[in-house]
Amino acid sequence: MSARILIAEDDPKQARLIQLYLEREGHSTLVVGDGRSALEQCRARRPDLAILDIMMPRIDGLDVCRTLRAESDMPILLLTARSTEDDVLLGLDVGADDYVTKPYSPRELAARVRALLRRAGVVGAGNREVLTVGDLEMDPGRFEVRVAGRPVALTAKEFGILEVLAADPGRVFTRAQIIDKAFGFDHFVLERTVDAHVMNLRRKIEADVCQPRYVQTVHGRGYRLAEQRPSR
Amino acid sequence: MSARILIAEDDPKQARLIQLYLEREGHSTLVVGDGRSALEQCRARRPDLAILDIMMPRIDGLDVCRTLRAESDMPILLLTARSTEDDVLLGLDVGADDYVTKPYSPRELAARVRALLRRAGVVGAGNREVLTVGDLEMDPGRFEVRVAGRPVALTAKEFGILEVLAADPGRVFTRAQIIDKAFGFDHFVLERTVDAHVMNLRRKIEADVCQPRYVQTVHGRGYRLAEQRPSR
DNA sequence: CGTGACCTTCACGATTTCTTCACCGTTGCT
DNA sequence: AGCAACGGTGAAGAAATCGTGAAGGTCACG
């Protein structure tokens, strides 16, 4: 349960406090004092979670968050100095997974870190939306998929893959992207593994596996979920 | 304290924002991205409250509201993009219980949700209501559970877990979520601990522990309380 | 200060799921 | 057509997940 955590906070006292608490929980920490370092270290070290103060020299936390979010799904927790709603709104808008407003209790911070870490790796944590594509319905909250009303039992990975594809029907995802988004970004598997899952998935949801109606192969690129042409 | 709330909003960011705020208040949410899904999910899941954006694909919020209102008296809150009076009038005319104009503060939204729920008797009743799932009855106010009329003595944790699951039957909860919601946000416990409690719980409420009728395992995800198929 | 209820963790085995591999048919390019 | 890269497929070993019993710890109560 230990993780590598980046702490971006320009006030050394604050940083030390956070560091102390998190290390007591068995995590290893890395402290940086400004936004640019935060960005660099996140890219280089790929921590399991980043804690970003919003007000920082050079690049502010919001920008760092925005940039990071564009590159990865790493869990990000924002520290907002003021508890004005604008800050919170902005933070979430920018893609943060959670926020803590100062002054905070270190205990709360640690708890939220813990919660975020547990949820990391869980696909669709923030994407609990009922998706419908043609005769295919999926409900991430219930871990349920129905084809033409008939429920289908999928495994975790199969569900994850379908979820990724369904997030943007018609768009082609490479195997690398699928592994990243469905399995978690620290998952090391061969790309061919995706093929195996896709096949199992097809066997469960396709009427004719040779002529997939939903999960289609794009030769040399990857897979996609076909947009269903409403036949009416 | 907790209600099941449907959020119909086509902008994922907005949806996530609302979701985060409401879940922090202890509610359980379900997000849909278009009007048709909103209608379907409302009919199928019967949430305690629906939040509808007016501008949505497929069927707009006003129509959804009108239709829902014709079939039930579920509390409905409309999100209107523009704050023109026409919209507001139209919204209320169509049977909405309240409306919030964008841009709104999440705090305000949460407050209105609370008010609506209280008015509807969902939350105000303080969960004095007895939850019934098949032959399982639980009375959170009394800390009492009965299976087929026979009272069963549960420990605090067992009761907490059952309560979390019962808040939204059919929905799958990860062990992390269960720990957060049942034990408290700052409770530090291995996820496997949940298993132990679930087993003890099953031994008390299940006729056949190997074929759980209530608390079911979802491999790779977590646990859920089965929806009981009314054998009509 | 002993007792018992409860919570948490651990360890083992059973089961399910994941991953890889090898073989072969397809596809796309020249 | 011929070639090389690509993807489908089934099987099998590896790994993850879960159920289960038991041990140790904490706390309240008598």
XYZ file of C-alpha atoms (C1' of nucleotides) in Angstrom:
524
model
C 0.000 0.000 0.000
C 2.946 2.336 -0.243
C 3.198 4.800 -3.060
C 5.526 7.376 -4.510
C 4.084 10.799 -4.010
C 5.140 14.142 -5.385
C 4.511 17.157 -3.202
C 4.601 20.546 -4.898
C 4.447 23.258 -2.259
C 6.534 26.388 -2.049
C 6.275 26.870 1.688
C 8.945 24.573 3.152
C 7.160 24.293 6.466
C 3.964 23.137 4.868
C 5.828 20.777 2.620
C 7.710 19.244 5.516
C 4.489 18.734 7.431
C 2.809 16.941 4.581
C 5.910 14.917 3.927
C 6.137 13.846 7.520
C 2.597 12.623 7.624
C 2.746 10.759 4.375
C 6.038 9.095 5.177
C 4.629 7.987 8.474
C 2.077 6.111 6.406
C 4.821 4.358 4.555
C 4.811 6.392 1.371
C 7.919 7.761 -0.203
C 7.809 11.427 -1.044
C 9.522 13.915 -3.273
C 9.159 17.605 -2.564
C 9.479 20.353 -5.136
C 9.043 24.051 -4.577
C 7.669 25.361 -7.809
C 5.418 24.478 -10.687
C 8.042 23.879 -13.298
C 9.909 21.375 -11.151
C 6.631 19.681 -10.397
C 6.004 19.192 -14.080
C 9.516 17.974 -14.767
C 9.558 15.525 -11.905
C 6.148 14.172 -12.742
C 7.284 13.466 -16.263
C 10.594 12.000 -15.233
C 9.656 10.003 -12.153
C 6.028 9.235 -12.813
C 4.883 9.306 -9.200
C 1.745 7.465 -8.195
C 0.118 10.676 -7.083
C 0.795 14.395 -7.171
C -0.182 16.903 -4.520
C -0.120 20.391 -5.979
C -0.434 23.669 -4.180
C -2.244 26.119 -6.377
C -0.166 29.153 -5.555
C 3.376 28.400 -6.596
C 6.235 30.268 -8.269
C 6.913 29.955 -12.000
C 3.915 27.890 -12.980
C 0.843 27.756 -10.785
C -0.751 24.534 -9.649
C -3.725 24.855 -11.922
C -1.561 25.049 -14.992
C 0.541 22.149 -13.842
C -2.596 20.154 -13.269
C -3.999 21.022 -16.654
C -0.794 20.066 -18.389
C -0.378 16.816 -16.521
C -3.937 15.837 -17.109
C -3.443 16.261 -20.812
C -0.618 13.730 -20.675
C -1.734 11.127 -18.179
C -4.366 9.943 -15.769
C -2.155 10.291 -12.742
C -4.187 11.049 -9.626
C -3.871 14.702 -8.724
C -4.844 16.365 -5.482
C -4.980 20.133 -5.305
C -4.293 22.257 -2.274
C -6.371 25.397 -2.505
C -5.372 28.208 -0.213
C -8.635 29.991 -0.102
C -11.782 28.008 0.077
C -13.523 30.236 -2.381
C -15.676 28.259 -4.667
C -13.996 29.712 -7.682
C -10.821 27.952 -6.733
C -12.513 24.650 -6.236
C -14.455 24.986 -9.449
C -11.363 25.865 -11.355
C -9.495 22.984 -9.817
C -11.990 20.367 -10.770
C -12.520 21.946 -14.122
C -8.837 21.562 -14.733
C -9.035 17.843 -14.086
C -8.000 17.391 -10.465
C -9.274 14.262 -8.778
C -9.764 15.851 -5.415
C -8.951 19.001 -3.539
C -8.270 20.025 0.015
C -8.737 23.567 1.187
C -6.303 25.173 3.577
C -6.237 25.131 6.443
C -6.556 21.371 6.420
C -5.904 18.679 8.901
C -2.944 16.518 7.893
C -5.101 13.618 8.848
C -7.713 14.559 6.293
C -5.067 15.059 3.674
C -3.608 11.646 4.396
C -7.045 10.108 4.223
C -7.771 11.659 0.872
C -4.412 10.579 -0.453
C -5.164 7.091 0.663
C -8.576 7.164 -0.938
C -7.163 8.463 -4.207
C -4.465 5.826 -4.276
C -6.986 3.110 -3.731
C -9.122 4.409 -6.514
C -6.271 4.880 -8.919
C -6.079 1.888 -11.154
C -9.804 1.534 -10.934
C -11.053 2.361 -14.351
C -13.891 4.720 -14.868
C -13.653 6.055 -11.376
C -14.828 9.410 -12.560
C -16.696 8.167 -15.540
C -19.712 6.599 -14.021
C -22.017 7.217 -16.863
C -24.509 4.973 -18.508
C -23.442 4.451 -22.098
C -25.616 3.325 -24.957
C -24.408 2.402 -28.394
C -27.026 0.865 -30.569
C -28.289 -2.266 -28.868
C -25.405 -2.168 -26.449
C -25.935 -0.688 -23.031
C -23.344 -0.471 -20.319
C -23.647 0.730 -16.768
C -20.232 1.114 -15.154
C -21.772 1.672 -11.745
C -23.392 -1.724 -11.874
C -20.694 -3.463 -13.826
C -23.446 -4.489 -16.156
C -23.677 -4.855 -19.900
C -26.707 -5.723 -21.943
C -26.959 -6.528 -25.614
C -30.448 -6.051 -26.917
C -31.669 -6.173 -23.352
C -29.981 -9.462 -22.590
C -27.425 -9.200 -19.787
C -23.889 -10.367 -20.544
C -21.289 -11.291 -17.948
C -17.913 -9.709 -18.602
C -14.641 -9.950 -16.727
C -13.007 -6.866 -15.293
C -10.610 -6.386 -18.195
C -13.203 -7.013 -20.838
C -15.440 -4.491 -19.189
C -12.606 -2.019 -18.946
C -11.757 -2.297 -22.607
C -15.351 -1.884 -23.653
C -15.627 1.097 -21.385
C -12.633 2.779 -22.947
C -13.938 2.212 -26.439
C -17.433 3.295 -25.522
C -16.192 6.552 -24.099
C -15.793 7.762 -27.663
C -17.545 5.579 -30.221
C -15.998 5.696 -33.644
C -12.627 6.774 -32.376
C -9.798 4.344 -32.925
C -7.713 3.426 -29.894
C -4.281 1.878 -30.204
C -3.540 -1.128 -28.064
C -1.159 1.012 -26.037
C -3.909 3.492 -25.299
C -6.276 0.744 -24.340
C -3.767 -0.768 -21.935
C -3.080 2.637 -20.445
C -6.660 3.586 -19.912
C -8.211 0.264 -19.097
C -5.472 -1.474 -17.172
C -3.745 1.439 -15.493
C -0.669 3.289 -16.591
C 1.769 1.192 -14.617
C 0.619 -2.039 -16.135
C 3.155 -3.866 -18.206
C 1.694 -6.335 -20.634
C 2.249 -7.175 -24.252
C -0.011 -5.419 -26.673
C -1.159 -8.758 -27.951
C -2.876 -9.301 -24.653
C -5.459 -6.797 -25.734
C -6.238 -8.989 -28.730
C -6.966 -11.909 -26.479
C -9.365 -9.889 -24.376
C -11.020 -8.391 -27.407
C -11.628 -11.863 -28.733
C -13.198 -13.021 -25.528
C -15.223 -9.848 -25.452
C -16.452 -10.400 -28.984
C -17.491 -13.913 -28.231
C -19.721 -12.532 -25.550
C -21.289 -9.524 -27.198
C -21.133 -10.143 -30.935
C -23.658 -12.214 -32.793
C -21.134 -13.013 -35.506
C -17.557 -12.842 -34.282
C -16.246 -12.688 -37.833
C -18.340 -9.646 -38.621
C -18.180 -7.629 -35.461
C -20.980 -5.168 -35.090
C -19.501 -3.404 -32.101
C -15.811 -3.939 -31.490
C -14.118 -3.530 -34.840
C -10.510 -3.971 -35.820
C -8.729 -1.173 -37.635
C -5.827 -2.871 -39.315
C -2.499 -1.457 -38.275
C -4.086 0.952 -35.814
C -6.102 -0.684 -33.130
C -9.737 -1.121 -32.207
C -12.823 0.960 -32.091
C -16.425 0.717 -31.104
C -18.541 1.149 -34.211
C -20.987 3.981 -34.188
C -24.347 2.430 -34.804
C -26.148 3.810 -37.772
C -29.660 4.328 -36.587
C -31.488 2.343 -39.212
C -34.480 4.545 -39.389
C -28.712 11.051 4.923
C -28.147 9.605 1.524
C -30.214 9.571 -1.599
C -29.858 8.193 -5.077
C -29.605 11.022 -7.547
C -29.659 10.956 -11.316
C -27.598 13.587 -13.089
C -28.424 14.223 -16.726
C -25.790 16.466 -18.214
C -24.007 16.076 -21.502
C -20.849 17.919 -20.548
C -18.722 15.339 -18.716
C -16.832 17.976 -16.784
C -19.960 19.560 -15.463
C -21.350 16.161 -14.658
C -18.239 15.155 -12.773
C -18.311 18.369 -10.809
C -21.885 17.912 -9.691
C -21.203 14.280 -8.984
C -18.244 15.044 -6.775
C -20.146 17.559 -4.745
C -23.155 15.389 -4.222
C -21.111 12.340 -3.354
C -19.266 14.354 -0.783
C -22.629 14.920 0.812
C -23.034 11.190 0.967
C -25.361 10.737 -1.959
C -25.102 8.071 -4.560
C -25.127 9.340 -8.116
C -25.754 8.077 -11.594
C -24.727 10.140 -14.590
C -26.298 9.997 -18.013
C -25.329 12.049 -21.018
C -28.540 12.478 -22.916
C -32.258 12.846 -22.486
C -33.271 9.427 -23.623
C -30.966 7.695 -21.170
C -32.233 10.016 -18.472
C -35.753 8.855 -19.129
C -34.796 5.209 -19.265
C -32.732 5.303 -16.102
C -35.387 7.211 -14.195
C -37.937 4.614 -15.113
C -35.675 1.691 -14.391
C -33.866 2.863 -11.272
C -36.338 5.268 -9.740
C -33.816 7.663 -8.243
C -34.837 9.860 -5.344
C -34.185 12.962 -7.381
C -33.286 13.910 -10.937
C -31.118 16.810 -12.013
C -31.719 17.601 -15.661
C -29.782 19.893 -17.892
C -32.139 21.508 -20.340
C -29.906 21.392 -23.365
C -29.133 17.768 -24.056
C -28.841 15.514 -27.084
C -31.739 13.366 -28.254
C -34.400 14.631 -25.899
C -34.088 17.953 -24.165
C -34.469 18.374 -20.445
C -37.834 20.053 -20.655
C -39.335 17.138 -22.528
C -37.792 14.658 -20.155
C -39.200 16.607 -17.270
C -42.644 16.799 -18.817
C -42.679 13.099 -19.502
C -41.416 12.127 -16.077
C -43.870 14.406 -14.395
C -46.677 12.687 -16.217
C -45.641 9.351 -14.733
C -44.439 10.159 -11.238
C -43.913 12.876 -8.690
C -40.193 12.353 -8.404
C -38.420 15.565 -7.406
C -36.887 17.210 -10.443
C -34.348 19.990 -10.561
C -33.631 21.722 -13.846
C -30.358 23.247 -14.918
C -31.037 26.144 -17.227
C -28.183 27.542 -19.227
C -29.652 30.931 -19.825
C -31.330 32.766 -17.048
C -34.024 34.280 -19.154
C -37.305 34.315 -17.386
C -38.903 32.401 -20.185
C -36.768 29.423 -19.398
C -37.566 29.531 -15.752
C -41.234 29.900 -16.400
C -41.156 27.116 -18.910
C -39.275 24.940 -16.484
C -41.715 25.357 -13.697
C -44.604 25.148 -16.099
C -43.322 21.794 -17.176
C -43.452 20.509 -13.640
C -39.957 20.978 -12.300
C -39.679 21.373 -8.553
C -36.781 23.747 -8.711
C -34.282 25.170 -11.136
C -30.741 26.475 -11.022
C -29.335 28.757 -13.670
C -25.835 28.358 -14.981
C -23.371 29.411 -13.937
C -24.248 28.160 -10.510
C -22.252 27.487 -7.408
C -22.075 23.806 -6.573
C -22.807 24.759 -3.013
C -26.058 26.313 -4.055
C -26.913 23.293 -6.097
C -26.160 21.011 -3.177
C -28.303 23.161 -0.927
C -31.241 23.039 -3.292
C -30.863 19.315 -3.635
C -30.950 18.986 0.113
C -34.041 21.148 0.307
C -35.821 19.165 -2.365
C -34.980 15.875 -0.734
C -36.151 17.122 2.605
C -39.388 18.333 1.113
C -39.879 15.017 -0.584
C -39.306 13.271 2.704
C -36.343 11.285 1.535
C -33.684 12.774 3.724
C -35.749 14.660 6.247
C -37.111 11.377 7.425
C -33.550 10.759 8.525
C -33.690 7.345 7.005
C -36.204 6.382 9.580
C -37.581 4.608 6.603
C -37.151 0.893 6.523
C -35.136 -0.388 3.622
C -36.505 -3.538 2.129
C -34.751 -5.749 -0.348
C -36.580 -8.964 -0.879
C -36.910 -10.685 2.476
C -34.340 -8.376 3.968
C -35.495 -5.439 6.027
C -33.237 -2.949 7.680
C -34.024 -0.032 9.896
C -30.974 2.204 10.106
C -32.573 4.330 12.792
C -32.997 1.349 15.064
C -29.903 -0.565 14.077
C -32.137 -3.476 13.304
C -32.136 -6.050 10.560
C -34.610 -8.796 9.869
C -34.485 -11.610 7.371
C -37.895 -13.010 6.566
C -39.182 -11.388 9.717
C -36.561 -12.996 11.906
C -34.340 -10.428 13.655
C -30.621 -10.759 13.118
C -27.947 -9.269 15.352
C -25.231 -7.515 13.381
C -22.090 -5.812 14.564
C -21.455 -2.150 13.816
C -19.246 -2.842 10.812
C -21.484 -5.481 9.363
C -24.409 -3.141 9.656
C -22.432 -0.320 8.106
C -21.463 -2.395 5.118
C -24.980 -3.603 4.574
C -26.211 -0.052 4.824
C -23.794 1.163 2.197
C -24.745 -1.599 -0.186
C -28.446 -1.119 0.471
C -28.229 2.568 -0.345
C -28.170 1.577 -3.992
C -29.051 -2.044 -4.633
C -27.472 -3.421 -7.770
C -24.655 -0.959 -7.752
C -21.201 -2.415 -7.329
C -19.084 -0.912 -4.578
C -15.338 -1.373 -4.472
C -13.790 -2.310 -1.171
C -12.281 1.164 -1.053
C -15.685 2.757 -1.380
C -17.108 0.496 1.262
C -14.347 1.394 3.676
C -14.775 5.084 2.990
C -18.513 5.088 3.323
C -19.063 2.559 6.046
C -16.025 3.010 8.249
C -15.305 6.671 7.695
C -13.059 8.528 5.371
C -10.049 8.440 7.640
C -10.212 4.831 8.606
C -7.092 2.922 7.791
C -7.727 -0.683 7.102
C -6.666 -3.278 4.571
C -9.192 -3.905 1.874
C -9.230 -7.573 2.751
C -10.822 -6.635 6.029
C -13.995 -5.960 4.122
C -13.985 -9.571 2.973
C -13.883 -10.783 6.523
C -16.841 -8.652 7.503
C -18.758 -9.648 4.423
C -18.259 -13.281 5.278
C -19.501 -12.817 8.796
C -22.392 -10.824 7.426
C -23.266 -13.575 4.999
C -23.221 -16.193 7.677
C -25.864 -14.199 9.462
C -28.199 -13.204 6.675
C -27.713 -15.727 3.914
C -29.420 -19.086 3.814
C -26.674 -20.521 1.647
C -23.363 -18.756 2.075
C -22.047 -20.269 -1.126
C -24.911 -18.876 -3.145
C -25.512 -15.503 -1.611
C -28.930 -14.123 -2.267
C -28.159 -10.677 -0.967
C -24.506 -9.741 -0.702
C -22.886 -10.843 -3.918
C -19.267 -10.780 -4.991
C -18.337 -9.164 -8.272
C -14.988 -10.630 -9.141
C -12.332 -8.007 -9.616
C -14.603 -5.168 -8.610
C -16.196 -5.501 -5.228
C -19.542 -6.318 -3.712
C -23.141 -5.469 -4.319
C -26.518 -6.057 -2.857
C -28.516 -8.038 -5.356
C -31.720 -6.576 -6.576
C -34.369 -9.082 -5.737
C -36.324 -10.264 -8.690
C -39.871 -10.032 -7.519
C -41.306 -13.348 -8.550
C -44.564 -12.071 -9.817
C -8.186 -8.048 36.324
C -10.502 -11.481 33.811
C -13.883 -12.153 30.094
C -15.991 -11.802 25.841
C -17.284 -9.254 21.724
C -15.445 -7.218 17.976
C -12.055 -5.753 14.615
C -8.096 -6.581 11.875
C -4.663 -9.211 9.811
C -2.587 -13.372 8.047
C -2.105 -17.715 5.600
C -3.754 -21.394 2.773
C -6.298 -23.412 -0.846
C -9.790 -22.996 -4.511
C -11.302 -20.538 -8.215
C -11.324 -17.206 -11.742
C -8.971 -14.309 -14.671
C -4.888 -12.703 -17.147
C -1.055 -13.237 -20.012
C 1.727 -15.375 -23.113
C 2.861 -18.356 -26.877
C 2.571 -20.775 -31.111
C 0.231 -21.499 -35.268
C -2.246 -19.945 -39.131
C -5.319 -17.128 -41.936
C -5.669 -11.988 -43.635
C -4.390 -7.728 -45.050
C -1.796 -4.401 -47.419
C 2.050 -3.230 -50.139
C 5.107 -3.638 -54.213
C 1.374 -12.958 -57.056
C 4.644 -12.797 -53.391
C 6.119 -10.996 -49.142
C 5.954 -9.202 -44.690
C 3.359 -7.380 -41.130
C -0.831 -7.956 -38.724
C -4.610 -10.032 -36.343
C -7.584 -14.318 -34.884
C -7.543 -18.315 -32.127
C -7.007 -21.987 -28.677
C -4.484 -23.811 -25.052
C -1.683 -23.668 -20.956
C 0.987 -21.732 -17.408
C 1.051 -17.588 -14.341
C -1.124 -14.453 -11.539
C -4.788 -12.243 -9.224
C -8.789 -12.609 -6.532
C -11.704 -14.556 -3.192
C -13.429 -17.610 0.739
C -12.277 -19.272 4.970
C -10.502 -20.414 9.546
C -7.648 -18.885 13.030
C -4.599 -15.821 15.673
C -3.706 -11.542 17.964
C -5.171 -7.067 19.491
C -8.267 -3.615 21.490
C -11.871 -2.168 24.227
C -15.800 -2.145 27.351
C -17.935 -4.344 31.017
C -18.490 -6.802 35.002
